[in-house]
Coordinates of N, CA and C in Angstrom, one line a residue:
Chain A
Q1183 N 50.8 231.9 -67.9 CA 50.3 230.8 -69.4 C 51.0 229.4 -69.1
V1184 N 50.8 228.3 -70.3 CA 51.2 227.3 -70.1 C 52.1 227.4 -70.2
Q1185 N 53.5 226.4 -69.3 CA 54.9 226.5 -68.7 C 55.9 225.0 -69.6
L1186 N 56.4 224.4 -70.0 CA 56.7 222.1 -69.8 C 57.9 222.9 -69.4
Q1187 N 58.1 222.1 -68.8 CA 59.8 221.8 -68.1 C 60.7 220.5 -68.0
E1188 N 61.4 219.6 -69.2 CA 61.5 218.6 -68.8 C 62.6 218.3 -67.7
S1189 N 63.0 217.0 -67.1 CA 64.1 217.0 -66.9 C 63.8 215.1 -67.1
G1190 N 65.6 214.7 -66.0 CA 65.2 213.1 -66.5 C 67.0 213.4 -66.5
P1191 N 68.0 211.8 -66.2 CA 69.1 212.2 -65.7 C 69.6 212.2 -68.0
G1192 N 70.9 212.7 -67.6 CA 71.1 213.3 -69.4 C 72.2 212.7 -69.1
L1193 N 72.6 211.4 -69.0 CA 73.3 210.4 -69.0 C 72.9 209.3 -69.1
V1194 N 72.9 208.3 -70.1 CA 72.4 206.9 -70.2 C 73.0 206.1 -70.9
K1195 N 73.3 205.3 -70.3 CA 74.1 203.5 -71.2 C 73.3 202.8 -71.8
P1196 N 75.0 202.4 -73.0 CA 73.7 202.1 -74.1 C 73.0 200.7 -73.6
S1197 N 71.5 200.5 -74.5 CA 71.3 199.1 -73.7 C 70.1 199.4 -72.7
Q1198 N 70.2 200.2 -71.8 CA 69.1 200.9 -71.1 C 68.4 201.7 -70.8
T1199 N 67.5 201.9 -70.5 CA 66.2 203.2 -70.0 C 66.6 203.8 -70.8
L1200 N 65.7 205.1 -71.0 CA 66.0 206.8 -71.3 C 64.9 206.5 -70.5
S1201 N 64.7 207.8 -69.3 CA 63.5 207.6 -68.6 C 63.3 209.8 -68.4
L1202 N 62.7 210.3 -69.8 CA 62.0 211.5 -68.9 C 60.6 212.0 -69.2
T1203 N 60.6 213.0 -67.5 CA 58.7 213.2 -67.5 C 59.4 215.0 -67.7
C1204 N 57.3 215.8 -68.3 CA 57.4 216.1 -68.7 C 56.9 217.6 -67.9
T1205 N 56.9 218.8 -67.0 CA 56.2 218.5 -66.3 C 55.3 220.4 -66.1
V1206 N 54.0 220.0 -66.5 CA 52.7 221.0 -66.6 C 52.7 222.0 -65.8
S1207 N 53.3 223.3 -65.8 CA 52.9 224.3 -65.1 C 51.5 225.7 -65.7
G1208 N 51.5 225.6 -65.0 CA 50.6 228.1 -65.5 C 49.1 226.8 -65.6
G1209 N 48.9 225.9 -65.3 CA 47.3 225.1 -66.7 C 47.3 223.3 -65.6
S1210 N 46.1 223.2 -66.0 CA 45.9 221.9 -65.7 C 46.3 221.0 -67.0
I1211 N 47.4 220.1 -67.3 CA 47.4 218.6 -67.7 C 45.8 218.9 -68.7
S1212 N 45.0 218.3 -67.6 CA 43.5 217.8 -67.9 C 42.3 218.8 -68.8
S1213 N 42.7 220.1 -68.9 CA 42.4 221.5 -69.8 C 42.5 221.4 -71.0
G1214 N 41.4 221.7 -71.5 CA 41.3 221.9 -72.6 C 41.6 220.1 -73.9
S1215 N 41.6 220.6 -75.1 CA 41.9 219.8 -75.6 C 43.2 219.7 -76.7
Y1216 N 44.0 218.9 -75.7 CA 45.7 218.9 -76.1 C 45.6 217.3 -75.6
Y1217 N 47.0 217.4 -76.7 CA 47.9 216.4 -76.8 C 48.6 216.4 -76.3
W1218 N 49.7 215.3 -75.9 CA 50.7 215.6 -75.2 C 52.0 215.2 -76.0
S1219 N 52.6 216.1 -75.7 CA 54.0 215.4 -77.6 C 55.3 215.7 -76.5
W1220 N 56.2 214.5 -77.1 CA 57.7 214.3 -77.2 C 58.2 214.1 -78.9
I1221 N 59.4 215.1 -79.0 CA 60.4 215.2 -79.9 C 61.4 215.5 -79.8
R1222 N 62.6 214.9 -80.5 CA 63.9 214.8 -80.4 C 64.1 215.4 -81.0
Q1223 N 66.1 215.6 -80.7 CA 67.0 216.5 -81.9 C 68.3 216.2 -81.9
P1224 N 68.7 215.0 -82.9 CA 70.0 215.2 -82.9 C 70.9 216.2 -82.9
A1225 N 71.6 217.0 -82.3 CA 73.3 217.4 -82.3 C 73.2 217.9 -84.0
G1226 N 72.6 219.4 -84.6 CA 72.9 220.3 -86.1 C 72.0 218.7 -86.6
K1227 N 71.2 218.8 -86.3 CA 69.6 217.7 -86.8 C 68.7 218.3 -87.2
G1228 N 67.4 218.5 -88.0 CA 66.6 218.0 -87.7 C 65.4 217.6 -86.6
L1229 N 63.6 218.0 -86.0 CA 63.4 217.4 -85.6 C 62.4 215.8 -85.6
E1230 N 62.8 214.8 -85.6 CA 62.2 214.3 -85.3 C 60.4 214.3 -84.2
W1231 N 59.8 213.8 -84.7 CA 58.9 213.3 -83.6 C 58.2 212.2 -82.8
I1232 N 58.3 211.8 -81.4 CA 58.4 210.8 -81.2 C 56.5 210.0 -80.8
G1233 N 56.5 210.8 -80.4 CA 54.8 210.2 -80.3 C 54.3 211.4 -79.1
R1234 N 52.7 211.0 -79.3 CA 51.8 211.3 -77.8 C 50.7 211.3 -77.2
I1235 N 50.3 211.9 -75.9 CA 49.4 211.0 -75.6 C 48.2 212.4 -75.4
Y1236 N 46.9 211.1 -75.2 CA 46.2 212.5 -74.6 C 46.0 212.1 -73.1
T1237 N 45.1 212.5 -72.3 CA 44.9 212.3 -70.9 C 43.7 210.9 -70.4
S1238 N 43.2 210.7 -71.8 CA 42.9 210.1 -71.4 C 43.7 208.7 -70.8
G1239 N 45.4 208.5 -71.5 CA 45.8 207.5 -71.9 C 46.0 207.4 -73.3
S1240 N 45.7 207.8 -74.3 CA 45.4 207.0 -75.5 C 46.5 207.1 -76.4
T1241 N 47.4 207.5 -76.8 CA 48.9 207.3 -76.8 C 49.3 207.2 -79.0
N1242 N 49.7 207.7 -79.5 CA 49.8 207.8 -80.9 C 51.6 207.4 -81.1
Y1243 N 52.3 206.7 -81.4 CA 54.0 207.1 -81.7 C 54.2 206.8 -83.5
N1244 N 55.3 207.1 -83.6 CA 55.9 207.8 -84.6 C 56.2 205.4 -84.7
P1245 N 55.6 205.0 -86.2 CA 56.5 203.8 -86.0 C 58.1 203.5 -86.1
S1246 N 58.8 204.5 -86.0 CA 60.5 204.1 -86.7 C 60.6 204.0 -84.8
L1247 N 60.5 204.6 -84.0 CA 60.5 204.7 -82.6 C 59.6 203.1 -81.6
K1248 N 58.4 203.1 -82.4 CA 56.8 202.1 -81.9 C 56.6 200.8 -80.6
S1249 N 57.9 200.4 -81.1 CA 58.9 199.1 -80.6 C 59.1 199.4 -79.3
R1250 N 60.6 200.6 -78.7 CA 60.8 201.1 -77.7 C 60.5 201.7 -76.6
V1251 N 59.1 202.7 -77.9 CA 58.6 204.2 -76.3 C 57.5 203.7 -76.2
T1252 N 57.5 204.1 -74.9 CA 55.7 204.2 -74.5 C 56.1 206.0 -73.1
I1253 N 55.3 206.5 -73.5 CA 54.7 207.8 -73.3 C 53.3 207.2 -71.9
S1254 N 54.0 208.4 -71.0 CA 52.1 207.7 -70.2 C 51.6 209.8 -69.5
V1255 N 51.5 209.6 -68.8 CA 50.8 210.5 -68.2 C 50.2 210.2 -66.8
D1256 N 50.8 211.6 -65.5 CA 49.8 211.2 -64.9 C 49.5 212.4 -64.3
T1257 N 48.1 212.7 -64.8 CA 47.7 213.3 -64.4 C 46.9 214.6 -63.0
S1258 N 48.1 213.6 -61.8 CA 47.2 213.8 -60.4 C 48.6 214.3 -60.1
K1259 N 49.4 214.3 -61.1 CA 51.2 215.3 -60.9 C 51.6 216.7 -62.1
N1260 N 49.9 216.7 -62.5 CA 50.4 217.2 -63.7 C 52.1 216.9 -64.9
Q1261 N 51.9 215.8 -65.1 CA 53.4 215.2 -65.9 C 52.8 214.4 -66.5
F1262 N 54.1 213.9 -67.8 CA 53.8 213.0 -69.0 C 55.1 212.6 -69.0
S1263 N 55.4 211.2 -69.5 CA 56.9 211.0 -69.7 C 56.8 210.2 -70.3
L1264 N 58.3 210.0 -70.4 CA 59.0 209.1 -72.1 C 59.7 208.4 -71.7
K1265 N 59.5 206.7 -71.8 CA 60.2 206.2 -71.6 C 61.0 205.8 -72.9
L1266 N 62.2 205.5 -73.8 CA 62.7 204.5 -74.6 C 63.2 203.8 -73.8
S1267 N 63.3 202.5 -74.5 CA 63.9 201.9 -73.6 C 65.4 201.0 -74.8
S1268 N 65.5 200.2 -74.7 CA 67.3 199.8 -75.4 C 67.8 200.9 -76.4
V1269 N 68.5 201.8 -75.2 CA 69.1 203.0 -76.0 C 70.4 202.9 -76.4
T1270 N 70.7 203.3 -77.3 CA 71.8 202.9 -78.3 C 72.7 204.9 -78.9
A1271 N 73.4 205.1 -79.0 CA 74.5 206.2 -79.2 C 73.2 207.4 -80.5
A1272 N 72.8 206.7 -81.6 CA 71.7 207.1 -82.1 C 70.9 208.0 -81.1
D1273 N 70.7 207.3 -80.1 CA 69.0 208.3 -79.5 C 69.6 209.3 -78.6
T1274 N 71.1 209.7 -78.7 CA 71.6 210.8 -77.9 C 70.7 212.1 -78.8
A1275 N 70.2 213.0 -78.7 CA 69.5 214.2 -78.7 C 68.7 214.9 -77.5
V1276 N 68.8 216.1 -78.1 CA 67.7 216.9 -77.0 C 66.6 216.8 -77.4
Y1277 N 66.2 216.2 -76.7 CA 64.6 215.8 -75.7 C 63.3 217.0 -75.6
Y1278 N 62.3 217.2 -76.7 CA 61.3 218.3 -76.1 C 59.9 218.2 -75.7
C1279 N 59.7 218.5 -74.4 CA 57.7 217.8 -74.1 C 57.5 218.7 -75.3
A1280 N 56.4 218.7 -75.2 CA 55.2 220.3 -76.4 C 54.1 220.0 -76.0
R1281 N 52.9 221.4 -76.0 CA 51.8 220.8 -76.2 C 51.1 221.2 -77.8
E1282 N 50.3 219.6 -78.1 CA 49.7 219.7 -79.0 C 48.4 220.1 -79.7
R1283 N 48.6 221.2 -80.0 CA 47.1 221.9 -80.2 C 46.2 220.4 -82.0
Y1284 N 45.1 220.2 -82.1 CA 44.6 219.3 -82.6 C 43.6 219.7 -83.4
S1285 N 43.1 218.9 -84.3 CA 42.0 219.4 -85.1 C 41.9 218.5 -86.5
S1286 N 40.3 218.3 -87.5 CA 40.9 217.0 -88.4 C 41.4 217.6 -89.6
S1287 N 42.0 218.7 -89.9 CA 42.9 219.3 -90.9 C 44.0 219.5 -89.9
S1288 N 45.4 219.0 -88.7 CA 45.6 219.9 -87.9 C 46.6 219.8 -87.4
R1289 N 48.0 219.5 -86.7 CA 48.5 218.8 -85.7 C 48.9 220.1 -85.3
Y1290 N 49.7 220.3 -84.0 CA 50.6 221.5 -84.4 C 51.4 222.0 -82.7
M1291 N 52.3 222.2 -82.5 CA 52.8 222.0 -80.8 C 52.9 223.5 -80.1
D1292 N 51.7 224.4 -80.1 CA 52.0 225.6 -80.1 C 52.7 226.0 -78.3
V1293 N 53.3 224.9 -77.6 CA 54.2 225.1 -75.9 C 55.4 224.6 -76.0
W1294 N 55.9 224.4 -76.2 CA 57.6 223.6 -76.1 C 58.3 223.8 -74.1
G1295 N 58.6 223.0 -74.2 CA 60.1 222.9 -73.5 C 60.9 223.5 -73.5
K1296 N 61.9 223.9 -72.6 CA 62.6 224.3 -73.0 C 64.2 223.1 -73.9
G1297 N 63.1 222.1 -72.9 CA 64.7 220.8 -73.9 C 65.3 220.0 -72.9
T1298 N 65.4 219.0 -72.5 CA 66.7 218.9 -72.1 C 67.9 217.4 -73.5
T1299 N 69.2 217.5 -72.7 CA 69.9 217.0 -73.6 C 70.3 215.6 -73.0
V1300 N 70.5 214.7 -73.6 CA 69.9 213.0 -72.6 C 71.6 212.9 -74.5
T1301 N 72.4 212.2 -73.4 CA 73.3 211.6 -74.4 C 73.7 210.5 -73.4
V1302 N 74.0 209.3 -74.5 CA 74.1 207.4 -74.4 C 75.6 206.8 -74.9
S1303 N 76.3 207.2 -73.1 CA 77.3 206.2 -73.8 C 77.3 206.0 -72.1
S1304 N 78.9 204.5 -73.1 CA 78.9 203.9 -71.6 C 79.8 204.5 -70.2
Chain B
Q1255 N 66.3 210.9 -94.5 CA 65.8 211.9 -95.6 C 64.4 212.1 -94.7
S1256 N 64.3 213.3 -95.0 CA 62.3 214.6 -93.9 C 61.2 213.9 -95.3
V1257 N 60.1 214.2 -94.1 CA 59.3 213.3 -95.5 C 58.8 214.9 -96.4
L1258 N 58.6 216.4 -95.6 CA 58.7 217.4 -96.6 C 60.4 218.3 -96.8
T1259 N 59.9 218.6 -97.4 CA 61.0 219.2 -98.4 C 62.0 220.6 -98.0
Q1260 N 62.8 221.4 -97.8 CA 63.0 222.4 -97.9 C 64.5 223.3 -98.0
P1261 N 64.9 223.4 -98.3 CA 66.1 224.3 -99.1 C 67.2 223.9 -97.9
P1262 N 68.5 223.5 -97.5 CA 69.0 223.5 -96.4 C 68.8 225.0 -95.8
S1263 N 69.4 226.1 -96.8 CA 69.8 227.9 -96.5 C 69.4 228.4 -97.7
V1264 N 69.4 229.9 -96.5 CA 68.7 231.4 -97.9 C 69.4 232.3 -97.2
S1265 N 69.9 233.5 -98.2 CA 70.5 234.6 -97.4 C 69.7 235.4 -97.7
G1266 N 69.6 236.6 -97.2 CA 69.2 238.0 -97.5 C 70.1 239.5 -96.8
A1267 N 69.5 240.5 -96.8 CA 70.6 241.4 -96.5 C 69.5 242.1 -96.0
P1268 N 69.8 242.8 -94.9 CA 68.9 243.5 -93.7 C 67.6 244.0 -94.5
G1269 N 66.5 244.0 -94.5 CA 66.0 244.8 -94.8 C 65.0 243.9 -96.0
Q1270 N 65.1 243.1 -96.5 CA 65.4 242.1 -98.1 C 64.2 241.6 -97.4
R1271 N 63.2 240.3 -98.3 CA 62.5 239.9 -98.4 C 63.2 238.3 -98.9
V1272 N 62.8 237.1 -98.1 CA 63.3 236.4 -97.8 C 61.9 235.6 -98.1
T1273 N 62.2 234.0 -99.0 CA 61.3 232.6 -98.5 C 61.6 232.1 -98.6
I1274 N 61.3 230.9 -97.4 CA 61.2 229.7 -97.6 C 60.6 228.1 -97.6
S1275 N 61.1 227.5 -99.6 CA 60.0 226.9 -99.8 C 59.6 225.5 -98.5
C1276 N 58.9 224.8 -99.0 CA 58.4 223.5 -97.6 C 57.9 222.4 -99.4
T1277 N 58.0 221.6 -99.3 CA 57.0 220.2 -100.7 C 56.7 218.6 -99.8
G1278 N 55.3 219.0 -99.8 CA 55.4 217.7 -99.9 C 54.7 216.6 -100.0
S1279 N 54.7 216.1 -100.0 CA 53.2 215.0 -101.2 C 51.3 215.0 -100.9
S1280 N 51.4 214.7 -102.2 CA 49.6 213.7 -101.7 C 49.0 213.0 -100.2
S1281 N 50.1 212.4 -99.3 CA 49.7 212.1 -98.5 C 49.8 213.2 -97.2
N1282 N 50.4 214.1 -97.0 CA 50.4 215.3 -96.9 C 50.1 216.4 -96.5
I1283 N 50.2 217.6 -97.1 CA 50.5 219.1 -97.8 C 48.7 218.4 -98.5
G1284 N 49.3 217.7 -99.6 CA 48.3 218.1 -101.1 C 46.6 217.3 -100.8
A1285 N 46.8 216.7 -98.9 CA 45.7 215.9 -98.5 C 45.3 216.4 -97.8
G1286 N 45.4 217.8 -98.0 CA 44.6 219.1 -97.5 C 45.1 219.7 -95.9
Y1287 N 46.1 218.4 -95.4 CA 46.0 218.9 -93.8 C 47.4 219.9 -93.5
D1288 N 47.3 220.4 -92.8 CA 47.8 222.2 -92.5 C 49.9 222.1 -92.5
V1289 N 49.7 223.6 -93.1 CA 51.2 223.3 -92.3 C 52.0 224.3 -91.5
H1290 N 52.4 224.3 -91.0 CA 53.0 225.1 -89.5 C 54.6 225.7 -89.7
W1291 N 55.1 227.0 -89.3 CA 56.7 226.9 -88.9 C 56.8 227.6 -87.8
Y1292 N 57.6 227.1 -87.4 CA 58.6 227.0 -86.3 C 59.9 227.7 -86.9
Q1293 N 60.6 229.3 -85.6 CA 61.9 229.5 -85.5 C 62.6 228.5 -84.7
Q1294 N 63.4 228.4 -84.6 CA 64.2 228.2 -83.8 C 65.1 228.5 -83.5
L1295 N 65.8 229.7 -83.1 CA 67.0 230.8 -82.3 C 67.8 229.9 -82.4
P1296 N 69.5 230.4 -82.0 CA 70.7 229.0 -82.1 C 70.4 228.9 -80.3
G1297 N 70.3 227.5 -80.0 CA 71.1 227.1 -79.0 C 69.0 227.3 -78.2
T1298 N 68.3 227.7 -78.4 CA 66.8 227.1 -77.9 C 65.8 225.8 -78.6
A1299 N 65.1 226.7 -77.9 CA 63.7 225.4 -78.5 C 62.8 226.0 -79.8
P1300 N 62.1 224.5 -80.6 CA 61.7 225.7 -81.4 C 60.2 226.1 -80.9
K1301 N 60.3 227.6 -81.9 CA 59.2 228.8 -80.6 C 57.9 228.5 -82.5
L1302 N 56.5 228.2 -82.5 CA 54.9 228.6 -83.1 C 55.1 229.5 -84.2
L1303 N 56.0 230.0 -85.6 CA 55.9 230.9 -85.9 C 54.8 231.3 -87.0
I1304 N 54.2 230.6 -87.8 CA 52.9 230.6 -88.1 C 52.1 229.1 -88.1
Y1305 N 50.6 229.6 -87.8 CA 50.0 227.4 -87.2 C 48.7 227.6 -88.7
G1306 N 48.0 226.4 -89.2 CA 47.3 226.8 -89.9 C 47.4 227.4 -91.0
N1307 N 48.5 226.9 -91.5 CA 48.8 227.2 -93.2 C 50.4 229.3 -93.6
S1308 N 49.1 229.9 -92.4 CA 48.8 231.4 -92.7 C 48.7 232.4 -91.3
N1309 N 48.4 231.4 -90.7 CA 47.8 232.5 -89.1 C 49.3 232.6 -88.3
R1310 N 49.3 233.9 -87.7 CA 50.6 234.4 -86.2 C 50.0 234.1 -85.3
P1311 N 51.0 233.5 -84.5 CA 50.2 233.8 -82.9 C 50.7 234.7 -82.2
S1312 N 50.3 235.2 -81.1 CA 50.3 236.5 -80.6 C 51.9 236.7 -80.3
G1313 N 51.6 238.3 -81.1 CA 53.3 238.2 -81.0 C 54.3 238.1 -81.8
V1314 N 53.6 236.9 -82.6 CA 54.6 237.3 -84.0 C 54.6 238.2 -84.6
P1315 N 55.5 239.1 -85.5 CA 55.1 240.6 -86.8 C 54.9 239.8 -87.5
D1316 N 54.2 241.0 -88.4 CA 52.8 240.7 -88.8 C 54.7 240.5 -90.2
R1317 N 55.5 240.8 -90.2 CA 56.7 240.2 -91.7 C 57.3 238.9 -91.7
F1318 N 55.8 238.5 -90.5 CA 56.0 236.2 -91.2 C 55.5 236.1 -91.8
S1319 N 54.3 235.8 -92.8 CA 53.4 234.8 -93.3 C 53.9 233.6 -93.9
G1320 N 52.5 232.6 -94.1 CA 52.6 232.0 -94.7 C 52.0 231.6 -95.4
S1321 N 51.9 230.7 -96.4 CA 51.4 230.2 -98.1 C 50.9 228.6 -97.9
K1322 N 49.5 228.2 -98.8 CA 50.3 227.4 -99.1 C 49.3 227.3 -100.0
S1323 N 49.9 226.1 -101.0 CA 49.6 225.6 -102.5 C 49.4 223.8 -102.8
G1324 N 48.3 223.3 -103.3 CA 48.9 221.9 -103.9 C 49.5 221.2 -102.8
T1325 N 50.4 220.6 -102.8 CA 51.4 220.0 -102.2 C 52.6 220.8 -101.3
S1326 N 52.8 221.9 -101.4 CA 54.2 222.6 -101.0 C 53.4 224.3 -100.1
A1327 N 54.3 224.3 -99.3 CA 53.9 225.9 -98.7 C 55.4 226.3 -98.7
S1328 N 54.3 227.7 -98.2 CA 56.3 229.1 -98.3 C 56.2 229.9 -97.3
L1329 N 57.2 230.2 -96.4 CA 57.1 230.7 -95.3 C 58.3 232.6 -96.4
A1330 N 57.3 234.1 -96.2 CA 58.1 234.5 -96.0 C 58.4 235.4 -95.5
I1331 N 59.6 236.1 -95.0 CA 59.8 236.5 -93.7 C 60.1 238.2 -94.8
T1332 N 59.7 239.6 -94.2 CA 59.6 241.3 -95.1 C 60.4 241.3 -94.9
G1333 N 60.9 242.8 -94.4 CA 62.5 243.3 -93.6 C 62.8 243.4 -93.3
L1334 N 63.8 241.8 -93.6 CA 64.8 241.4 -92.6 C 65.3 241.2 -91.6
Q1335 N 65.2 241.4 -90.4 CA 66.6 242.0 -89.2 C 67.5 240.7 -88.8
A1336 N 68.5 241.6 -88.3 CA 69.3 240.6 -87.8 C 69.2 239.3 -86.9
E1337 N 67.9 240.0 -86.4 CA 67.3 238.7 -85.1 C 66.1 237.4 -86.1
D1338 N 66.4 237.6 -87.2 CA 65.2 237.0 -87.7 C 66.7 235.6 -89.0
E1339 N 67.9 235.8 -88.1 CA 68.7 235.1 -88.1 C 68.2 233.2 -87.0
A1340 N 68.6 232.1 -87.9 CA 67.6 231.5 -87.2 C 67.7 229.6 -88.1
D1341 N 67.1 228.9 -87.5 CA 66.6 227.7 -88.9 C 65.1 227.6 -88.6
Y1342 N 64.8 227.6 -89.8 CA 62.5 227.9 -90.2 C 62.5 226.3 -89.9
Y1343 N 61.7 225.4 -89.8 CA 61.6 224.4 -89.8 C 59.7 224.4 -90.1
C1344 N 59.7 223.4 -91.1 CA 57.7 223.2 -91.6 C 57.5 221.7 -90.5
Q1345 N 56.5 221.7 -91.3 CA 55.1 221.1 -89.9 C 53.8 220.3 -90.6
S1346 N 54.0 219.2 -91.1 CA 52.5 218.5 -91.0 C 52.2 217.6 -91.1
Y1347 N 51.1 216.8 -91.5 CA 50.3 215.4 -90.8 C 50.3 214.8 -92.3
D1348 N 50.8 213.5 -91.5 CA 51.2 212.2 -92.7 C 50.6 210.5 -91.0
S1349 N 49.6 210.7 -92.6 CA 49.2 208.8 -91.5 C 50.4 208.5 -90.1
S1350 N 49.0 209.8 -89.6 CA 49.4 209.8 -88.1 C 50.5 210.5 -87.7
L1351 N 51.6 210.7 -88.3 CA 52.7 211.1 -87.9 C 52.4 212.8 -87.9
R1352 N 53.5 213.2 -87.6 CA 54.0 214.4 -86.9 C 54.8 214.7 -87.9
V1353 N 55.3 215.3 -89.4 CA 55.8 215.1 -90.2 C 56.6 216.9 -90.5
F1354 N 58.3 216.4 -90.2 CA 59.1 217.9 -90.6 C 59.8 218.0 -91.2
G1355 N 60.0 219.2 -91.8 CA 61.1 219.8 -92.9 C 62.5 219.3 -92.1
G1356 N 63.5 219.6 -93.1 CA 64.6 219.1 -92.6 C 65.2 220.6 -92.4
G1357 N 65.0 221.6 -91.7 CA 65.2 222.6 -91.6 C 65.8 223.4 -93.2
T1358 N 65.9 225.0 -92.6 CA 66.2 226.0 -93.4 C 66.9 227.0 -93.0
K1359 N 68.4 226.5 -92.6 CA 69.1 228.0 -91.9 C 69.3 229.2 -93.0
L1360 N 68.4 230.0 -91.9 CA 68.1 231.5 -92.4 C 69.6 232.9 -92.7
T1361 N 70.3 233.2 -93.0 CA 72.1 234.3 -92.6 C 70.7 234.9 -93.0
V1362 N 71.1 236.0 -92.1 CA 71.1 238.0 -92.2 C 72.7 238.0 -92.9
L1363 N 72.6 238.3 -94.4 CA 73.9 239.2 -94.6 C 74.2 240.9 -93.9

């Protein structure tokens, strides 16, 4: 079955860019009708959807982060990535990647990575 | 402030039934978008529990059920077990956003 694994630096300095990669295994990122999403969760708080990408490269971002977020896909490596610029302590969180199923009335994440903790600190 | 509203906590004794509510608005649940539920055990990633308002993925016990009416949805857990102690999140769709509830902590007494 499809598995997702996040990777990237666990510590990022304020004002720098957070960069994470999600590697998809057990299936092709290009097969099926799925979006590929990033979600984050500050310690002790709820879930926040960051954005998603389709393998065509089309993206959709949370307006609250849109000016700082870039999600990209590399189908040859079966990976998609997240870049978040100008980070502050408020961006400290566990970051999850997920596979998203969609229909006319539905968007939901059916496969999640285990998450990676990113701390913003000097 | 989450777009979807959930009670911060619920509790129940083993074997009992508990419900968790999720209240939205006319731009998300009330607009006809489906509600989905996730279970997050301590220290782990969220896991899809219910999709499309009332459907269970393979492997999810039938003790878990979901429903939707108007601008709200509910998750019911019957025959409560100690292993059900977790955080539960509802999620829907609103103006191109995937929106979550603030989460409900279920304590098994």
